[in-house]
Short mmCIF file of C-alpha atoms in Angstrom, two decimals:
data_model
loop_
_atom_site.label_atom_id
_atom_site.label_comp_id
_atom_site.label_asym_id
_atom_site.label_seq_id
_atom_site.Cartn_x
_atom_site.Cartn_y
_atom_site.Cartn_z
CA MET U 259 22.72 10.97 23.26
CA THR U 260 24.97 13.11 20.98
CA PRO U 261 28.33 14.01 22.35
CA GLU U 262 29.25 17.66 22.36
CA CYS U 263 32.52 18.27 20.59
CA SER U 264 35.19 20.92 20.67
CA GLU U 265 36.72 22.76 17.83
CA ALA U 266 39.77 20.13 17.96
CA GLY U 267 37.27 17.13 17.38
CA GLU U 268 37.26 15.75 20.87
CA CYS U 269 33.75 14.67 22.23
CA GLY U 270 32.54 14.10 25.80
CA PHE U 271 29.39 12.74 27.25
CA ALA U 272 27.83 13.30 30.64
CA PRO U 273 29.64 11.59 33.40
CA GLY U 274 27.74 8.34 34.43
CA SER U 275 25.86 8.13 31.15
CA CYS U 276 25.73 4.87 29.10
CA GLU U 277 27.87 6.32 26.44
CA ALA U 278 30.53 7.56 29.06
CA GLN U 279 31.19 3.87 30.56
CA GLY U 280 34.80 4.88 31.50
CA GLN U 281 35.48 6.53 28.35
CA ALA U 282 35.83 10.20 28.95
CA ARG U 283 36.94 11.31 25.46
CA TRP U 284 35.70 10.50 22.09
CA ARG U 285 36.88 11.66 18.61
CA LEU U 286 34.84 11.99 15.42
CA THR U 287 36.23 10.26 12.58
CA GLY U 288 34.26 10.81 9.35
CA THR U 289 30.82 9.41 9.98
CA ASP U 290 31.84 7.38 13.06
CA VAL U 291 32.40 7.98 16.64
CA VAL U 292 35.39 6.30 18.08
CA GLY U 293 36.14 5.95 21.77
CA ILE U 294 39.28 6.66 23.10
CA PRO U 295 39.63 3.99 25.92
CA GLN U 296 40.34 5.32 29.62
CA PRO U 297 42.06 2.19 31.08
CA GLY U 298 41.67 1.31 34.72
CA ALA U 299 43.92 -0.23 37.05
CA SER U 300 44.23 -3.40 34.67
CA GLY U 301 44.81 -1.32 31.67
CA ALA U 302 41.67 -2.64 29.98
CA ALA U 303 39.61 -0.62 27.64
CA ALA U 304 36.02 0.47 28.38
CA ASP U 305 33.09 -1.77 27.82
CA ALA U 306 30.90 0.41 25.75
CA TYR U 307 31.02 2.50 22.60
CA SER U 308 28.87 4.46 20.41
CA GLN U 309 27.08 3.52 17.05
CA ARG U 310 25.78 5.96 14.48
CA GLY U 311 22.68 4.95 12.65
CA THR U 312 21.65 5.26 9.10
CA ARG U 313 18.23 4.81 7.55
CA THR U 314 18.08 3.83 4.22
CA GLU U 315 14.75 4.10 1.95
CA VAL U 316 13.85 1.03 -0.17
CA ALA U 317 12.37 2.81 -3.06
CA THR U 318 15.08 5.63 -3.62
CA GLY U 319 18.18 4.57 -1.67
CA ALA U 320 18.16 7.96 0.16
CA THR U 321 19.89 7.92 3.54
CA SER U 322 19.24 10.10 6.78
CA ASP U 323 21.20 10.20 10.11
CA LEU U 324 19.63 8.54 13.15
CA GLY U 325 22.16 9.92 15.43
CA PHE U 326 23.99 7.92 18.06
CA ARG U 327 23.25 4.93 20.56
CA CYS U 328 25.41 3.35 23.18
CA VAL U 329 26.31 -0.19 22.45
CA THR U 330 27.47 -2.41 25.35
CA PRO U 331 28.44 -6.04 23.92
CA GLY U 332 26.80 -8.97 25.31
CA GLN U 333 23.90 -6.95 26.67
CA PRO U 334 20.28 -7.39 25.37
CA GLY U 335 19.52 -5.24 22.38
CA SER U 336 23.32 -4.47 21.80
CA THR U 337 25.47 -5.65 19.32
CA GLY U 338 28.96 -7.01 19.97
CA GLY U 339 32.15 -5.46 18.64
CA VAL U 340 35.02 -3.33 19.63
CA ALA U 341 35.17 0.35 19.70
CA GLY U 342 35.50 2.03 16.48
CA ALA U 343 34.34 -0.89 14.44
CA GLY U 344 31.68 -0.34 11.71
CA ALA U 345 28.17 -0.54 12.94
CA PRO U 346 25.85 -3.22 11.43
CA VAL U 347 23.47 -2.58 8.73
CA VAL U 348 19.87 -2.61 9.78
CA ILE U 349 17.43 -2.61 6.96
CA THR U 350 13.90 -1.73 7.89
CA VAL U 351 10.83 -1.20 5.35
CA THR U 352 8.44 1.51 6.57
CA GLN U 353 5.09 2.12 5.35
CA GLU U 354 6.39 5.20 3.44
CA ASP U 355 8.83 3.00 1.72
CA PHE U 356 6.01 0.56 0.64
CA ALA U 357 3.80 3.23 -0.83
CA ARG U 358 6.77 4.14 -3.07
CA LEU U 359 7.08 0.81 -4.67
CA PRO U 360 5.32 -0.10 -7.89
CA VAL U 361 2.55 -2.25 -6.72
CA GLU U 362 0.31 -2.87 -9.55
CA PRO U 363 -3.54 -2.21 -9.39
CA LEU U 364 -5.74 -5.35 -9.78
CA VAL U 365 -8.16 -5.93 -12.52
CA PRO U 366 -11.79 -5.53 -11.48
CA HIS U 367 -14.71 -7.29 -12.87
CA ALA U 368 -17.98 -5.55 -12.65
CA GLY U 369 -21.33 -6.74 -14.45
CA PRO U 370 -21.63 -8.65 -17.51
CA GLU U 371 -18.72 -8.51 -20.04
CA ALA U 372 -21.33 -7.04 -22.54
CA GLY U 373 -21.00 -3.76 -20.75
CA TRP U 374 -24.66 -3.25 -19.65
CA ILE U 375 -26.99 -4.60 -17.44
CA PRO U 376 -30.88 -4.05 -16.82
CA VAL U 377 -31.97 -1.69 -14.01
CA ASN U 378 -32.49 -3.59 -10.88
CA SER U 379 -30.60 -6.69 -12.12
CA PRO U 380 -27.45 -7.66 -9.89
CA THR U 381 -24.14 -5.91 -11.00
CA VAL U 382 -21.85 -8.74 -9.90
CA LEU U 383 -18.45 -7.36 -8.65
CA TYR U 384 -15.28 -9.94 -8.21
CA VAL U 385 -11.48 -9.49 -8.35
CA GLU U 386 -8.74 -12.31 -8.65
CA PRO U 387 -6.17 -11.08 -6.12
CA THR U 388 -2.58 -12.40 -5.99
CA ASP U 389 0.30 -11.45 -3.80
CA GLN U 390 2.94 -9.37 -5.50
CA ILE U 391 6.65 -9.86 -4.74
CA LEU U 392 8.88 -6.94 -5.69
CA ASP U 393 12.73 -7.16 -5.40
CA THR U 394 15.42 -4.57 -4.90
CA THR U 395 18.93 -4.07 -3.39
CA LEU U 396 19.88 -1.94 -0.49
CA LEU U 397 23.50 -1.56 0.27
CA GLY U 398 24.46 -4.65 -1.64
CA THR U 399 21.68 -6.53 0.36
CA PRO U 400 18.80 -8.24 -1.53
CA VAL U 401 15.40 -7.34 -0.06
CA GLN U 402 12.13 -8.59 -1.30
CA VAL U 403 8.79 -6.86 -0.34
CA ARG U 404 5.25 -8.79 -0.71
CA ALA U 405 2.14 -6.75 -1.18
CA ILE U 406 -0.83 -8.67 0.12
CA PRO U 407 -4.45 -7.74 -0.80
CA VAL U 408 -6.60 -7.57 2.20
CA SER U 409 -9.80 -5.48 1.57
CA TYR U 410 -11.69 -3.97 -1.44
CA THR U 411 -13.76 -0.91 -1.89
CA TRP U 412 -16.07 -0.53 -4.79
CA SER U 413 -17.37 2.86 -5.68
CA MET U 414 -20.17 2.50 -8.02
CA GLY U 415 -20.44 5.81 -9.40
CA ASP U 416 -23.78 6.83 -8.14
CA GLY U 417 -22.58 7.55 -4.77
CA ALA U 418 -22.78 4.28 -3.23
CA THR U 419 -19.73 2.36 -2.05
CA ILE U 420 -19.09 -1.20 -0.69
CA THR U 421 -16.08 -2.21 1.48
CA THR U 422 -15.63 -5.92 1.97
CA THR U 423 -12.65 -8.78 2.45
CA LYS U 424 -14.72 -10.90 -0.06
CA ARG U 425 -12.78 -11.22 -3.35
CA GLY U 426 -16.43 -12.06 -5.00
CA LYS U 427 -17.01 -14.57 -7.71
CA PRO U 428 -18.15 -14.53 -11.38
CA TYR U 429 -21.90 -14.92 -12.19
CA PRO U 430 -24.43 -16.52 -10.98
CA SER U 431 -22.73 -15.77 -7.55
CA GLU U 432 -24.00 -12.89 -6.04
CA GLU U 433 -21.47 -12.84 -3.07
CA VAL U 434 -20.70 -9.32 -3.92
CA ALA U 435 -23.35 -7.54 -5.83
CA TYR U 436 -25.05 -3.96 -6.48
CA TYR U 437 -28.37 -3.03 -8.02
CA TYR U 438 -28.70 0.19 -10.05
CA GLU U 439 -31.88 1.86 -9.62
CA THR U 440 -31.88 4.35 -12.64
CA GLU U 441 -30.74 4.31 -16.18
CA GLY U 442 -27.42 5.66 -17.47
CA TRP U 443 -23.72 5.39 -17.53
CA TYR U 444 -21.66 4.72 -14.35
CA ASP U 445 -17.78 4.25 -13.77
CA ILE U 446 -17.06 1.46 -11.03
CA THR U 447 -14.01 1.91 -9.51
CA LEU U 448 -11.93 -0.52 -7.28
CA THR U 449 -9.66 0.45 -4.45
CA THR U 450 -7.62 -2.35 -3.06
CA THR U 451 -5.75 -2.18 0.37
CA PHE U 452 -2.39 -3.84 0.48
CA ALA U 453 -0.67 -5.17 3.67
CA GLY U 454 3.12 -5.54 3.47
CA GLN U 455 5.79 -7.82 4.45
CA TYR U 456 9.51 -7.51 3.76
CA SER U 457 12.54 -10.27 3.69
CA VAL U 458 16.30 -9.13 3.85
CA ASN U 459 18.61 -11.40 2.35
CA GLY U 460 16.22 -14.62 2.25
CA GLY U 461 15.40 -14.15 5.84
CA PRO U 462 12.04 -14.37 7.48
CA TRP U 463 8.99 -12.30 6.46
CA GLN U 464 8.61 -9.11 8.64
CA ASP U 465 5.41 -7.17 8.76
CA ILE U 466 5.37 -3.87 7.53
CA ASP U 467 3.64 -1.24 9.76
CA GLY U 468 0.61 0.33 8.01
CA THR U 469 -1.18 -0.46 4.78
CA ILE U 470 -1.30 1.14 1.16
CA THR U 471 -4.16 1.66 -1.16
CA ILE U 472 -4.08 1.22 -4.99
CA ASP U 473 -6.85 2.42 -7.40
CA SER U 474 -7.77 0.25 -10.46
CA THR U 475 -8.86 1.74 -13.85
CA PRO U 476 -12.59 2.40 -13.71
CA VAL U 477 -14.89 -0.13 -15.51
CA PRO U 478 -17.61 1.61 -17.37
CA LEU U 479 -20.91 0.22 -17.24
CA TYR U 480 -24.48 1.05 -18.68
CA SER U 481 -27.62 0.46 -16.63
CA ASN U 482 -30.50 0.14 -19.01
CA SER U 483 -34.25 0.30 -18.14
CA LEU U 484 -35.36 -1.74 -21.04
CA GLU U 485 -38.85 -0.14 -21.19
CA SER U 486 -41.36 -1.41 -23.73
CA ARG U 487 -41.91 0.96 -26.48
CA LEU U 488 -44.60 0.99 -29.21
CA VAL U 489 -42.94 0.81 -32.63
CA ASN U 490 -44.22 1.05 -36.13
CA PRO U 491 -43.39 -2.21 -37.79
CA ASN U 492 -43.00 -0.85 -41.11
CA SER U 493 -40.63 1.98 -40.02
CA THR U 494 -37.11 1.72 -41.82
CA GLU U 495 -35.31 3.59 -38.88
CA PRO U 496 -32.98 1.46 -36.85
CA PRO U 497 -33.87 0.58 -33.28
CA GLU U 498 -32.51 2.51 -30.48
CA PRO U 499 -29.31 0.83 -29.31
CA ILE U 500 -29.18 -1.07 -26.00
CA VAL U 501 -26.05 0.61 -25.13
CA PRO U 502 -26.06 4.39 -26.43
CA ASP U 503 -23.30 6.48 -26.73
CA ARG U 504 -21.78 8.10 -23.70
CA THR U 505 -22.89 12.01 -23.62
CA PRO U 506 -23.90 14.15 -20.89
CA ASP U 507 -27.63 13.19 -21.57
CA THR U 508 -26.84 9.28 -20.92
CA GLU U 509 -24.80 9.80 -17.83
CA GLY U 510 -26.35 8.06 -14.86
CA HIS U 511 -27.77 9.95 -11.88
CA PRO U 512 -26.76 10.03 -8.12
CA ASN U 513 -28.80 7.63 -6.22
CA PRO U 514 -30.32 9.78 -3.21
CA ARG U 515 -30.50 6.63 -1.09
CA ALA U 516 -26.82 5.51 -1.86
CA GLY U 517 -24.56 4.95 1.19
CA HIS U 518 -21.41 3.08 2.19
CA GLU U 519 -21.88 -0.66 3.00
CA THR U 520 -19.34 -3.06 4.78
CA ARG U 521 -19.61 -6.66 4.04
#
């Protein structure tokens, strides 16, 4: 609840509300709301006071006002203190904060290192995932954010996509593999989904709600049909290259049967 204030700077809450708690008058002092105690018969001050919250973004340090809350020392969910004392700093990393951090894309491996593969042969897909730790400081407090790869989506360039939680393995494994049906150049793109956790000042890791996705640099691969051709053994012309230059004429064609797989 936000108090209504007069031009003189005196503020009041509705009688009987948590914020009132025996304090009939409040005064704004800078960014704080200070309760002016209304002593009872014993002359003791009221038991509750108001805190003003501020949210700080991890990536930019920008702050935004969260308004006021009533704090009753000793009650669950409240923070002890006296009226007018500075509110404790609570740092929370959101999915939006996580998305602004410089999480590095993973390095995808697709097919043989030679850069080409025969049509209808297994194009082996794999990645070597590692957790990433990013360090920052907020309001003088060290904060670490951990990016954890949890799933991988491979876009094969012919319309097919594969989403899996498996990292894959190098050839001869076919744990995650794909078969091209036509000849041509294709770009294979990996999109990694990261879950996040954060630790404030060396404290326990806390989960970040939501995930982020990061695209890797595409891997170009040529699918070759390796058709048999009659050649003149006496010809002085060089043989056709296994991997031709990439031109509009050598681009791969969409696969009409391509779809999305979840493995």
